Coordinates of C-alpha atoms in Angstrom, one line a residue:
I1 CA 105.5 114.0 44.8
A2 CA 106.5 109.9 44.4
P3 CA 105.4 110.4 48.4
M4 CA 101.7 112.0 47.3
R5 CA 101.3 109.0 45.2
W6 CA 102.0 106.6 47.5
L7 CA 100.2 108.4 50.2
A8 CA 96.7 108.1 47.2
F9 CA 97.3 104.7 46.6
V10 CA 97.5 103.2 50.6
L11 CA 94.3 105.4 51.0
L12 CA 92.7 103.4 47.9
L13 CA 93.8 100.5 49.3
L14 CA 92.3 101.3 53.0
P15 CA 88.8 100.2 52.6
F16 CA 90.0 97.1 51.2
V17 CA 91.8 96.1 54.4
L18 CA 89.6 97.3 56.7
R19 CA 87.0 95.0 55.1
A20 CA 88.8 92.3 56.5
A21 CA 90.2 94.4 59.8
P22 CA 88.4 93.4 62.9
A23 CA 86.7 96.3 64.4
D24 CA 89.7 96.7 67.4
D25 CA 92.2 97.3 64.3
A26 CA 90.1 99.4 62.7
F27 CA 88.5 101.6 66.4
L28 CA 92.8 102.1 66.3
L29 CA 92.8 103.6 62.7
A30 CA 90.3 105.6 63.8
R31 CA 91.6 106.7 67.1
D32 CA 95.4 107.6 64.6
A33 CA 92.8 109.5 61.6
W34 CA 91.7 111.6 65.3
R35 CA 95.0 112.2 66.3
A36 CA 96.8 113.2 62.7
G37 CA 93.3 115.3 62.3
D38 CA 92.9 113.4 59.0
V39 CA 88.6 113.1 58.1
A40 CA 89.7 111.5 55.2
R41 CA 90.9 108.8 56.8
M42 CA 87.9 108.4 59.2
E43 CA 86.0 108.4 56.8
I44 CA 87.3 104.7 55.2
A45 CA 88.0 103.9 59.1
L46 CA 84.0 104.4 60.0
P47 CA 82.0 101.6 58.4
A48 CA 84.7 99.0 59.8
V49 CA 84.1 100.7 63.6
A50 CA 80.0 99.8 63.1
G51 CA 78.7 98.4 65.8
H52 CA 81.8 98.1 67.9
V53 CA 81.7 99.8 71.8
L54 CA 83.6 102.6 70.8
E55 CA 81.7 103.8 68.0
P56 CA 80.5 106.7 69.6
Y57 CA 84.1 107.8 70.1
A58 CA 85.2 107.2 66.6
R59 CA 81.9 109.6 65.8
Y60 CA 82.0 111.9 67.8
W61 CA 85.5 112.6 66.6
Y62 CA 84.4 112.4 62.9
L63 CA 82.5 115.6 64.0
Q64 CA 85.3 117.3 66.0
L65 CA 86.9 117.2 62.8
R66 CA 84.2 118.9 60.8
I67 CA 82.8 121.1 63.3
E68 CA 83.3 124.9 61.6
E69 CA 81.3 122.9 58.7
A70 CA 78.9 119.9 59.8
E71 CA 75.6 120.7 59.3
P72 CA 72.7 121.1 62.6
E73 CA 71.1 118.1 61.8
E74 CA 73.8 115.6 61.4
I75 CA 75.1 117.2 65.0
Q76 CA 71.7 117.0 66.5
A77 CA 71.1 113.2 65.6
F78 CA 74.5 112.6 67.2
L79 CA 73.6 114.8 70.2
Q80 CA 69.9 112.8 70.0
A81 CA 71.2 109.1 70.1
H82 CA 73.8 109.7 73.3
E83 CA 71.5 112.2 75.1
G84 CA 73.2 112.2 78.8
S85 CA 76.3 110.4 78.0
Y86 CA 80.0 112.4 78.6
L87 CA 80.3 112.1 74.0
A88 CA 77.2 114.3 73.9
D89 CA 78.1 116.8 76.4
Q90 CA 81.4 117.6 75.0
L91 CA 80.0 117.4 71.9
R92 CA 77.5 120.2 72.9
R93 CA 80.1 122.3 74.2
A94 CA 82.3 122.4 71.3
W95 CA 79.1 123.2 68.9
L96 CA 78.2 126.0 71.1
R97 CA 81.3 127.5 70.7
V98 CA 80.7 128.0 67.3
L99 CA 76.8 129.0 67.4
G100 CA 77.9 132.1 69.8
K101 CA 80.9 132.6 67.5
R102 CA 78.0 132.9 64.4
E103 CA 75.8 134.3 66.9
Q104 CA 73.3 131.7 65.8
W105 CA 71.0 132.6 69.1
A106 CA 68.1 130.5 68.3
L107 CA 70.0 127.4 68.4
Y108 CA 72.6 128.5 71.1
D109 CA 69.8 128.9 73.8
A110 CA 68.2 125.3 72.7
E111 CA 71.5 123.3 73.1
Y112 CA 71.9 125.8 76.4
A113 CA 69.5 124.7 78.0
K114 CA 70.8 121.1 78.0
L115 CA 74.3 121.3 79.6
A116 CA 74.9 119.2 83.0
R117 CA 76.9 122.2 83.7
S118 CA 77.7 125.7 82.4
E119 CA 81.4 127.4 81.9
P120 CA 82.5 131.3 81.8
E121 CA 82.7 130.9 78.1
L122 CA 80.0 129.8 77.3
D123 CA 78.0 131.5 80.1
C124 CA 79.0 134.8 78.1
Y125 CA 77.7 133.4 74.9
Y126 CA 74.7 133.3 76.7
A127 CA 74.5 136.4 78.5
L128 CA 76.1 137.7 75.2
A129 CA 72.9 137.0 73.3
R130 CA 70.9 139.1 76.3
V131 CA 73.1 141.8 75.2
R132 CA 72.3 141.4 71.0
E133 CA 68.3 141.9 72.5
G134 CA 69.0 145.0 74.1
D135 CA 69.3 143.3 77.7
L136 CA 72.5 145.8 78.2
A137 CA 72.8 144.9 82.2
A138 CA 73.4 141.2 80.8
A139 CA 76.9 142.3 80.3
E140 CA 77.4 142.5 83.6
E141 CA 78.3 138.9 83.4
A142 CA 82.1 139.7 82.0
F143 CA 82.4 141.0 85.5
T144 CA 83.1 137.5 86.2
V145 CA 85.7 136.1 84.3
W146 CA 87.0 140.3 84.2
D147 CA 88.0 139.0 88.3
A148 CA 89.1 135.9 87.5
A149 CA 93.0 136.4 87.4
R150 CA 93.4 134.1 84.7
E151 CA 93.1 135.2 80.5
I152 CA 89.4 136.3 79.3
P153 CA 88.5 133.1 77.3
E154 CA 87.7 134.4 73.1
G155 CA 84.1 133.9 73.8
C156 CA 84.1 135.9 76.7
Q157 CA 85.8 139.0 74.8
P158 CA 82.8 140.2 72.8
L159 CA 80.8 140.7 76.2
V160 CA 83.8 142.4 78.1
A161 CA 83.7 144.9 74.7
E162 CA 80.3 145.8 75.6
L163 CA 81.2 146.2 79.5
H164 CA 84.1 148.8 77.7
A165 CA 81.6 150.2 75.5
A166 CA 78.8 150.8 78.3
G167 CA 82.2 152.8 80.0
K168 CA 82.1 150.4 83.0
L169 CA 85.3 149.5 82.9
D170 CA 87.6 152.3 83.8
A171 CA 91.6 152.5 84.6
R172 CA 91.0 151.5 87.8
Q173 CA 89.2 148.2 87.2
V174 CA 91.6 147.9 84.2
W175 CA 94.9 148.6 86.9
L176 CA 93.1 146.2 89.5
R177 CA 93.1 143.2 86.8
V178 CA 96.7 143.9 86.4
R179 CA 97.4 143.6 89.9
A180 CA 95.4 140.5 90.6
L181 CA 97.3 138.7 86.9
N182 CA 100.9 139.6 88.2
A183 CA 100.1 138.0 92.3
A184 CA 98.9 134.7 90.3
N185 CA 101.9 135.1 87.8
R186 CA 99.7 134.8 85.1
T187 CA 101.4 138.1 82.5
A188 CA 101.0 136.8 79.7
A189 CA 97.3 137.9 80.2
V190 CA 98.5 141.5 81.0
P191 CA 98.5 142.9 77.2
Q192 CA 95.7 142.1 76.8
T193 CA 94.4 143.3 79.8
L194 CA 96.3 146.4 79.2
A195 CA 94.1 147.1 76.0
Y196 CA 91.2 148.9 77.4
L197 CA 93.0 151.8 78.0
P198 CA 93.6 154.8 75.9
E199 CA 96.4 154.2 74.0
R200 CA 98.7 157.5 76.3
E201 CA 97.7 155.6 79.4
R202 CA 99.7 152.0 78.6
P203 CA 102.9 151.1 78.9
A204 CA 105.6 151.9 76.8
D205 CA 105.9 148.6 73.6
R206 CA 108.5 146.0 75.8
Q207 CA 108.6 147.9 78.6
L208 CA 106.3 145.2 81.0
E209 CA 109.2 142.8 78.9
R210 CA 111.6 144.6 80.3
I211 CA 110.3 144.7 84.0
D212 CA 109.8 141.0 84.2
K213 CA 113.9 140.0 83.6
K214 CA 115.2 142.6 85.6
P215 CA 112.6 144.4 88.0
A216 CA 115.6 145.2 90.7
A217 CA 117.4 147.4 88.0
F218 CA 113.7 149.2 86.9
L219 CA 113.0 149.5 90.8
Q220 CA 116.9 151.2 91.0
Q221 CA 115.3 153.7 88.7
A222 CA 111.9 154.5 90.1
E223 CA 112.8 157.9 91.7
R224 CA 113.4 158.8 88.4
L225 CA 110.1 158.4 87.3
N226 CA 107.1 160.2 88.2
L227 CA 105.0 158.9 90.5
K228 CA 102.1 161.8 90.5
K229 CA 101.0 159.2 87.0
R230 CA 99.0 156.6 87.7
L231 CA 101.2 154.7 85.3
D232 CA 104.3 155.4 86.4
R233 CA 102.9 154.2 89.9
E234 CA 101.5 150.8 88.6
L235 CA 104.6 150.3 87.2
V236 CA 106.5 150.1 90.3
I237 CA 103.7 148.3 92.1
Y238 CA 104.2 145.6 89.2
A239 CA 108.4 145.8 89.7
V240 CA 107.9 145.1 93.3
Q241 CA 105.1 142.2 92.6
R242 CA 107.8 140.7 90.0
L243 CA 111.0 141.2 92.8
A244 CA 109.1 140.1 95.3
R245 CA 108.8 136.4 92.9
Q246 CA 112.1 136.2 93.7
D247 CA 113.7 137.6 96.6
V248 CA 111.0 139.3 98.8
E249 CA 113.1 140.7 101.3
R250 CA 114.7 143.1 97.8
A251 CA 111.7 144.0 96.8
A252 CA 110.4 145.1 100.8
Q253 CA 113.5 147.2 100.8
H254 CA 112.8 149.0 97.5
W255 CA 109.4 149.3 98.8
L256 CA 110.3 150.9 102.0
G257 CA 112.2 153.9 99.8
L258 CA 109.2 154.1 97.7
Q259 CA 105.8 153.9 100.0
R260 CA 105.9 157.6 100.2
H261 CA 105.0 158.4 97.0
F262 CA 101.3 155.8 97.2
G263 CA 98.5 156.7 98.8
D264 CA 97.1 154.8 101.7
Y265 CA 95.5 151.6 100.0
D266 CA 98.1 151.3 98.0
R267 CA 101.2 150.8 100.3
A268 CA 98.5 148.3 102.5
Y269 CA 98.3 146.1 99.2
V270 CA 101.6 146.0 98.5
W271 CA 102.6 145.1 101.9
G272 CA 99.9 142.6 101.7
Q273 CA 101.9 141.1 98.5
L274 CA 104.9 140.8 100.3
A275 CA 103.8 139.9 103.4
F276 CA 102.1 136.8 101.4
R277 CA 105.6 136.1 99.5
A278 CA 106.8 136.1 103.0
A279 CA 104.8 133.1 104.6
L280 CA 105.6 130.9 101.2
N281 CA 109.0 131.5 102.5
H282 CA 108.7 131.2 105.8
L283 CA 110.0 134.3 106.8
P284 CA 109.6 136.1 110.5
Q285 CA 108.9 139.5 109.0
A286 CA 105.7 137.9 107.6
L287 CA 103.5 139.0 110.6
E288 CA 104.5 142.0 110.7
W289 CA 104.3 142.8 106.8
Y290 CA 100.5 141.4 107.4
G291 CA 99.9 143.9 109.7
R292 CA 100.9 147.0 107.6
A293 CA 98.4 145.6 105.5
D294 CA 95.4 145.4 107.3
A295 CA 93.5 149.2 105.0
A296 CA 93.8 146.7 102.0
P297 CA 91.4 143.8 101.6
L298 CA 93.1 140.0 101.5
S299 CA 92.6 137.2 99.0
D300 CA 92.0 134.1 100.6
E301 CA 94.9 133.0 99.7
Q302 CA 96.4 135.7 102.0
I303 CA 94.7 135.6 104.9
E304 CA 95.2 131.5 104.6
W305 CA 98.8 131.6 105.4
R306 CA 98.9 134.5 106.8
V307 CA 97.2 132.1 109.6
R308 CA 99.7 129.3 108.2
A309 CA 102.1 132.5 109.5
A310 CA 100.9 132.8 112.9
M311 CA 101.6 129.3 113.1
R312 CA 105.1 128.7 112.5
A313 CA 105.5 131.3 115.1
G314 CA 103.8 129.7 118.2
D315 CA 100.9 132.9 118.1
W316 CA 97.8 130.9 118.4
A317 CA 95.8 134.1 119.3
E318 CA 96.8 135.5 115.8
V319 CA 96.0 132.0 113.9
A320 CA 92.1 132.5 115.7
R321 CA 92.4 136.2 114.9
S322 CA 93.2 135.1 111.3
I323 CA 90.6 132.2 110.5
E324 CA 87.8 134.5 111.5
R325 CA 88.5 137.2 108.7
L326 CA 88.3 133.7 106.4
P327 CA 84.5 134.1 104.7
E328 CA 82.1 132.0 106.5
A329 CA 83.0 129.0 103.4
L330 CA 86.3 129.0 104.1
R331 CA 85.7 128.9 108.0
N332 CA 84.0 125.6 107.9
E333 CA 86.0 123.1 106.0
P334 CA 87.9 120.5 107.8
V335 CA 91.2 122.4 107.5
W336 CA 90.0 125.8 109.3
I337 CA 88.1 124.1 111.6
Y338 CA 91.2 122.0 112.7
W339 CA 93.2 124.8 113.3
S340 CA 90.8 127.0 114.8
A341 CA 89.6 123.7 117.4
R342 CA 93.6 124.0 118.0
A343 CA 93.7 127.7 118.7
M344 CA 91.3 127.3 121.3
A345 CA 92.7 124.7 123.3
A346 CA 96.6 126.5 123.0
L347 CA 93.9 129.6 124.3
G348 CA 92.1 127.7 127.3
R349 CA 88.9 127.6 125.5
H350 CA 88.5 124.1 126.0
D351 CA 85.1 123.5 125.5
A352 CA 85.3 125.4 122.2
A353 CA 87.6 123.4 121.0
V354 CA 86.0 120.1 121.6
A355 CA 83.1 121.6 120.3
Q356 CA 85.0 122.4 116.9
Y357 CA 86.5 119.1 117.2
E358 CA 83.4 116.9 117.2
R359 CA 82.7 118.7 113.5
I360 CA 85.0 116.4 111.8
A361 CA 85.9 113.9 113.9
G362 CA 86.1 110.3 112.9
A363 CA 85.9 111.7 108.9
P364 CA 87.9 109.6 106.8
H365 CA 90.7 112.8 105.7
F366 CA 93.7 114.1 107.3
Y367 CA 92.0 116.5 109.4
G368 CA 89.1 114.1 110.4
K369 CA 91.8 111.5 112.0
L370 CA 93.9 114.5 113.9
A371 CA 90.7 115.3 115.1
Q372 CA 89.5 111.7 116.1
E373 CA 92.7 111.6 117.7
E374 CA 92.9 115.1 120.2
L375 CA 89.5 114.2 120.9
G376 CA 91.2 110.9 122.8
R377 CA 89.9 108.2 120.5
P378 CA 92.3 105.7 118.2
L379 CA 91.4 105.1 114.9
V380 CA 88.8 102.2 114.5
V381 CA 88.4 101.5 110.7
P382 CA 84.7 99.9 110.1
Q383 CA 85.1 96.3 109.6
E384 CA 81.6 95.6 107.9
R385 CA 81.6 95.8 104.2
H386 CA 78.5 96.2 101.5
R387 CA 79.3 93.4 99.2
P388 CA 77.3 93.8 96.1
D389 CA 75.4 90.8 95.2
E390 CA 75.1 89.1 91.7
A391 CA 72.6 91.3 90.3
E392 CA 74.6 94.6 91.1
L393 CA 77.4 93.6 90.1
R394 CA 76.1 92.6 86.5
A395 CA 74.4 96.6 86.0
A396 CA 78.3 97.8 86.9
A397 CA 79.8 95.1 84.1
E398 CA 77.0 96.0 81.9
H399 CA 76.6 99.9 82.4
P400 CA 77.5 101.2 79.0
G401 CA 79.7 104.1 79.6
L402 CA 81.4 101.8 82.1
R403 CA 81.7 99.4 79.1
R404 CA 82.7 102.2 76.9
A405 CA 86.0 103.2 80.3
V406 CA 87.0 99.7 80.0
A407 CA 87.5 99.8 76.0
L408 CA 89.3 103.0 76.5
F409 CA 91.6 101.5 79.2
D410 CA 92.1 98.7 76.8
A411 CA 93.2 101.2 74.2
D412 CA 95.6 102.9 76.3
L413 CA 93.6 105.6 75.9
W414 CA 93.5 106.6 79.4
L415 CA 92.9 109.9 79.5
E416 CA 89.3 109.3 77.9
A417 CA 88.7 106.4 80.1
V418 CA 89.0 108.4 83.2
R419 CA 86.5 111.0 82.5
E420 CA 84.2 108.3 80.8
W421 CA 84.5 106.5 83.9
N422 CA 83.7 109.2 86.5
W423 CA 81.1 110.8 84.0
A424 CA 79.6 106.9 84.2
I425 CA 79.1 107.6 88.0
R426 CA 78.7 111.2 88.7
D427 CA 75.6 110.8 89.9
M428 CA 75.5 107.4 91.2
D429 CA 74.5 106.1 95.2
D430 CA 76.5 104.4 97.9
R431 CA 75.6 100.7 96.9
K432 CA 75.8 101.6 93.3
L433 CA 79.7 102.9 93.2
L434 CA 80.1 99.8 95.6
A435 CA 78.9 97.9 93.5
V436 CA 81.2 99.5 90.5
A437 CA 84.1 99.9 92.9
E438 CA 84.7 96.0 93.0
F439 CA 84.0 95.9 89.5
A440 CA 87.1 97.5 89.0
R441 CA 88.8 95.9 91.6
R442 CA 87.6 92.5 89.6
S443 CA 88.8 93.9 86.4
E444 CA 91.7 94.6 88.1
L445 CA 91.6 98.5 87.9
W446 CA 93.4 99.5 90.9
D447 CA 92.9 103.0 90.6
R448 CA 89.2 102.9 89.8
A449 CA 88.2 101.0 92.4
I450 CA 89.9 103.2 94.8
A451 CA 88.2 106.1 93.4
T452 CA 85.3 105.0 93.2
A453 CA 85.2 102.9 96.4
E454 CA 86.1 107.1 97.9
R455 CA 83.3 109.0 97.0
T456 CA 80.2 107.2 99.1
R457 CA 79.6 108.6 101.1
Q458 CA 77.4 106.5 104.2
L459 CA 77.8 103.2 103.4
H460 CA 81.7 102.5 102.8
D461 CA 84.0 99.4 102.5
Y462 CA 87.8 100.9 103.6
W463 CA 89.3 97.3 102.1
L464 CA 88.1 98.8 98.5
R465 CA 89.4 102.2 98.7
F466 CA 93.0 101.0 100.2
L467 CA 93.4 98.2 98.2
A468 CA 96.6 96.4 98.4
P469 CA 97.9 94.9 95.0
Y470 CA 101.2 93.8 95.1
R471 CA 101.6 93.5 98.8
E472 CA 103.8 90.9 99.1
R473 CA 106.6 92.9 96.6
F474 CA 105.9 95.4 98.3
A475 CA 105.8 93.6 102.0
A476 CA 109.8 92.1 100.2
Q477 CA 111.2 95.2 99.1
A478 CA 109.7 97.4 102.7
Q479 CA 111.7 94.7 104.7
A480 CA 114.7 94.4 102.3
Y481 CA 115.5 98.4 103.3
D482 CA 113.9 98.9 106.8
L483 CA 111.1 101.1 105.9
D484 CA 107.3 100.2 106.8
E485 CA 105.4 98.7 105.0
Y486 CA 102.1 100.5 105.5
W487 CA 103.8 104.0 104.2
L488 CA 105.8 102.5 101.6
L489 CA 101.9 101.1 100.6
G490 CA 100.5 104.7 101.4
L491 CA 103.0 106.5 99.6
V492 CA 102.5 104.8 96.0
R493 CA 98.7 105.1 96.4
Q494 CA 99.0 108.2 96.1
E495 CA 101.6 108.2 93.7
S496 CA 100.1 106.1 90.8
R497 CA 97.1 104.3 92.6
F498 CA 98.7 101.0 92.0
V499 CA 98.8 101.4 88.3
T500 CA 102.0 99.9 86.6
Q501 CA 102.0 101.8 83.5
A502 CA 101.2 105.4 85.1
R503 CA 103.6 107.8 83.6
S504 CA 103.2 111.7 84.6
S505 CA 103.4 114.8 82.9
A506 CA 106.8 115.0 83.3
G507 CA 108.2 111.8 82.8
A508 CA 107.3 109.6 86.1
M509 CA 106.6 106.2 85.5
G510 CA 105.6 103.1 87.0
L511 CA 104.0 102.0 90.6
M512 CA 106.3 104.8 92.3
Q513 CA 107.0 107.1 89.5
V514 CA 110.4 106.9 89.0
M515 CA 112.2 109.8 86.8
P516 CA 114.3 107.9 84.2
A517 CA 117.4 109.8 85.8
T518 CA 116.6 109.1 88.9
A519 CA 116.3 105.2 88.3
R520 CA 119.7 105.0 86.4
W521 CA 121.3 106.7 89.4
I522 CA 119.6 104.6 91.9
A523 CA 120.6 102.0 89.9
R524 CA 124.5 102.8 90.0
R525 CA 124.0 103.4 93.8
M526 CA 122.8 100.0 94.7
G527 CA 125.2 98.3 92.4
I528 CA 122.3 96.7 90.6
G529 CA 121.5 95.6 86.4
Y530 CA 119.0 98.2 84.9
H531 CA 117.6 98.3 81.4
P532 CA 115.4 102.1 80.9
D533 CA 112.4 99.6 79.0
R534 CA 112.1 97.9 82.4
I535 CA 111.2 101.1 84.3
T536 CA 107.2 100.2 84.2
D537 CA 107.9 96.6 85.5
V538 CA 106.3 95.6 89.0
D539 CA 109.8 94.3 90.4
T540 CA 112.4 96.6 89.0
N541 CA 109.9 99.7 89.9
I542 CA 109.9 97.9 93.6
A543 CA 113.1 98.0 93.8
L544 CA 114.2 101.2 92.3
G545 CA 111.6 103.1 94.4
T546 CA 112.0 101.9 97.1
G547 CA 116.1 102.3 96.9
Y548 CA 115.5 105.5 96.5
L549 CA 113.0 106.3 99.1
R550 CA 115.3 104.5 101.6
Y551 CA 118.3 107.2 100.3
V552 CA 115.8 109.9 101.0
L553 CA 114.5 109.2 104.1
D554 CA 118.0 108.7 105.6
S555 CA 119.3 112.0 104.0
L556 CA 116.4 113.1 105.7
D557 CA 116.7 112.3 109.9
G558 CA 115.1 109.4 109.4
H559 CA 111.6 111.5 109.0
P560 CA 108.8 110.2 106.9
V561 CA 107.0 113.7 107.0
L562 CA 110.6 115.2 105.3
A563 CA 111.0 111.9 103.3
A564 CA 107.4 112.0 101.9
A565 CA 107.9 115.5 100.5
A566 CA 110.8 115.4 99.4
Y567 CA 109.7 111.7 97.2
N568 CA 107.5 114.9 96.4
A569 CA 109.3 117.8 95.3
G570 CA 113.2 117.4 96.5
P571 CA 115.1 116.6 99.2
N572 CA 116.3 120.3 99.0
R573 CA 112.9 121.6 99.7
A574 CA 112.1 119.2 101.8
R575 CA 114.7 120.3 104.5
R576 CA 114.6 124.4 102.9
W577 CA 110.8 124.1 105.0
K578 CA 112.1 123.4 108.3
A579 CA 112.5 125.8 111.2
D580 CA 115.3 127.4 113.2
R581 CA 113.7 125.0 115.7
E582 CA 111.6 121.9 116.3
L583 CA 108.2 121.9 114.7
E584 CA 105.8 119.8 115.6
G585 CA 104.8 117.0 111.9
A586 CA 100.8 118.4 111.7
I587 CA 103.0 122.3 111.5
Y588 CA 105.5 121.1 108.8
V589 CA 103.4 119.7 107.0
E590 CA 100.5 122.9 106.9
T591 CA 102.6 125.3 105.9
I592 CA 104.6 123.2 102.8
P593 CA 104.3 126.5 100.3
F594 CA 103.5 124.2 97.1
T595 CA 99.6 123.1 97.4
E596 CA 100.6 119.8 95.4
T597 CA 103.1 118.5 98.0
R598 CA 101.5 120.0 101.0
D599 CA 97.7 117.6 99.9
Y600 CA 100.6 115.1 98.9
V601 CA 101.9 114.6 102.2
K602 CA 98.8 115.1 104.0
K603 CA 97.5 111.9 102.3
V604 CA 100.5 109.8 101.9
M605 CA 100.4 110.3 105.9
T606 CA 96.2 109.1 106.8
N607 CA 96.8 106.7 104.0
A608 CA 99.6 104.9 106.0
S609 CA 97.4 104.8 108.9
F610 CA 95.1 103.2 107.3
Y611 CA 97.1 100.8 105.9
A612 CA 98.3 99.5 108.8
A613 CA 95.2 100.1 110.8
L614 CA 93.3 97.4 108.1
Y615 CA 96.6 94.9 107.1
G616 CA 98.9 95.6 110.3
G617 CA 96.5 95.9 113.0
K618 CA 98.2 98.6 113.8
A619 CA 96.2 101.3 115.8
A620 CA 99.8 103.9 115.6
G621 CA 98.3 107.6 115.4
L622 CA 98.8 110.1 112.6
K623 CA 100.3 112.4 115.0
Q624 CA 102.6 110.2 116.4
R625 CA 103.0 109.5 112.5
L626 CA 103.6 113.6 111.6
G627 CA 106.0 113.7 114.5
I628 CA 108.3 116.6 115.7
I629 CA 110.5 118.7 112.6
P630 CA 113.9 118.3 113.9
P631 CA 115.3 122.0 113.4
R632 CA 117.3 123.2 110.7
T633 CA 120.9 122.8 110.7
S634 CA 123.5 125.8 110.0
E635 CA 123.5 124.0 106.2
E636 CA 120.0 124.1 105.8
G637 CA 119.8 127.5 106.1
Y638 CA 117.3 129.7 104.0
T639 CA 117.2 130.4 100.1
P640 CA 114.5 132.2 99.1
T641 CA 113.5 130.5 95.6
I642 CA 110.0 129.3 96.3
T643 CA 108.6 130.9 93.0
G644 CA 105.3 129.0 93.4
Q645 CA 103.8 125.6 92.6
A646 CA 105.5 126.1 88.8
G647 CA 108.9 124.9 91.1
L648 CA 107.5 121.7 91.1
Q649 CA 108.1 120.8 86.9

């Protein structure tokens, strides 16, 4: 009882405290009330926040806490007062979910029409409204979420139920979705999907859970199953998919013994799954297994990895053929334009290769730079800079959304600040973007300056895109550890965008995103004093990060591509991704199995080229930086443990 009395006493005093508190303090109290889900404290804090630049956030949080009980007029008043803002869009989305669940379709339709952009769950509710009005064809919208390999959102479940009730979800579609979920490693959504089957056609309780834990044990007993039944055949396919994530070669051995029980489509489907896993693991069997998969359609990702497997095998004819199998939209992305050109050049189709290179040459990304070098053109960074005038800078500083974003940064609400900032600049032209980027630079919001400058389409400022805060300190440490200063800057730009307090979801901290355990280890190795509280200190973080980078570089043949991959995914993985022969650096990078690491290395190496050109006057080519990756040694043999992006955590 005593603690409750104390809390009541504090709440009684709080209004008097807030009257004397500055608006900043009142806002922080409102923020804490929001995080605690405390409506009573929020109501007390709101009057003291009146007039503060972040008052809209406090009122938005208050309405979010009461979204189920607030009167429509109260919500609509906020939406009207802040129409076009990030907060209005977010509140409208939350309210639409409530209206959809209640089937208040008149209000729903009116607010849905005002969305800046939609999302599947809200589209489902809109379609459900049409179904309720007798338009049963609108239930077809459910196929959009059904075919996506993820859990069906709450707002889409009634629409899927309508589709099922209309007899448009048969057993084949249920099992195809289960296969897709399994391939995407989203098996938590499988029970929800199987619920659309008649009970007698579903697996026994916890059967899938047992297969998840021991797929090989299940497959060893598979011949005892009645493989004339769809359920048992699907369970075998499910188990082969699960085992392939652990040991694809063992999964293939089991499938070789079982495939005679399956039709052509299912045999091809499973070989496509095995081929994809083999390509991720850089196994030589990948292309052979892809050849067995031609009777079933491959996903875009499977085809992309067929291309990558052909690259590593040096089979340029297969590279060209596989790229042609991609949908047109994917074929026209820079990555596949570049590798299509490389294949044409290797096959002696010089003019066609040049035409492809010309499509992307000079673009400020990895493939644009590589294409430019293939055409024999050096990197030339535009030295002309658009300088915003004082009126443009003043407009940026006075922009309501940007003012809120800066205040959110000051309140240590980084996620909200970034979202507010990105919303504010979403439709700006190049002149306004460069004015905002310069405003961010002057405010020492380095990451926002870089991110904003990168959005320009015709008018550019590469000095803003490639800012180098703390350059003197990085240069000193680069010299001390014999590191390429521009490569170091390129890595830090990708790691933290020079945000000293940056912290990743995994716990990496500071400019160089050093993990606390790594910091302790490298400090001992370097023989320097270290205290955990100083990990984000600029000099300490740079010293620890460069010390670790030097260690990684030394342990990986002194190769910057391998070291960059190791800095993101770990040295053992960087070694494992090598080949049994020398490999062109660009091919090594393109065939890194983790999307995050693959993109990371591309950006680090591209950044390094731009920093060298801007700050060092050096025009060393990107291809030269990528170099040749030495072959894997016997101590660096293949270990089949790649499980997908989750392996980075």
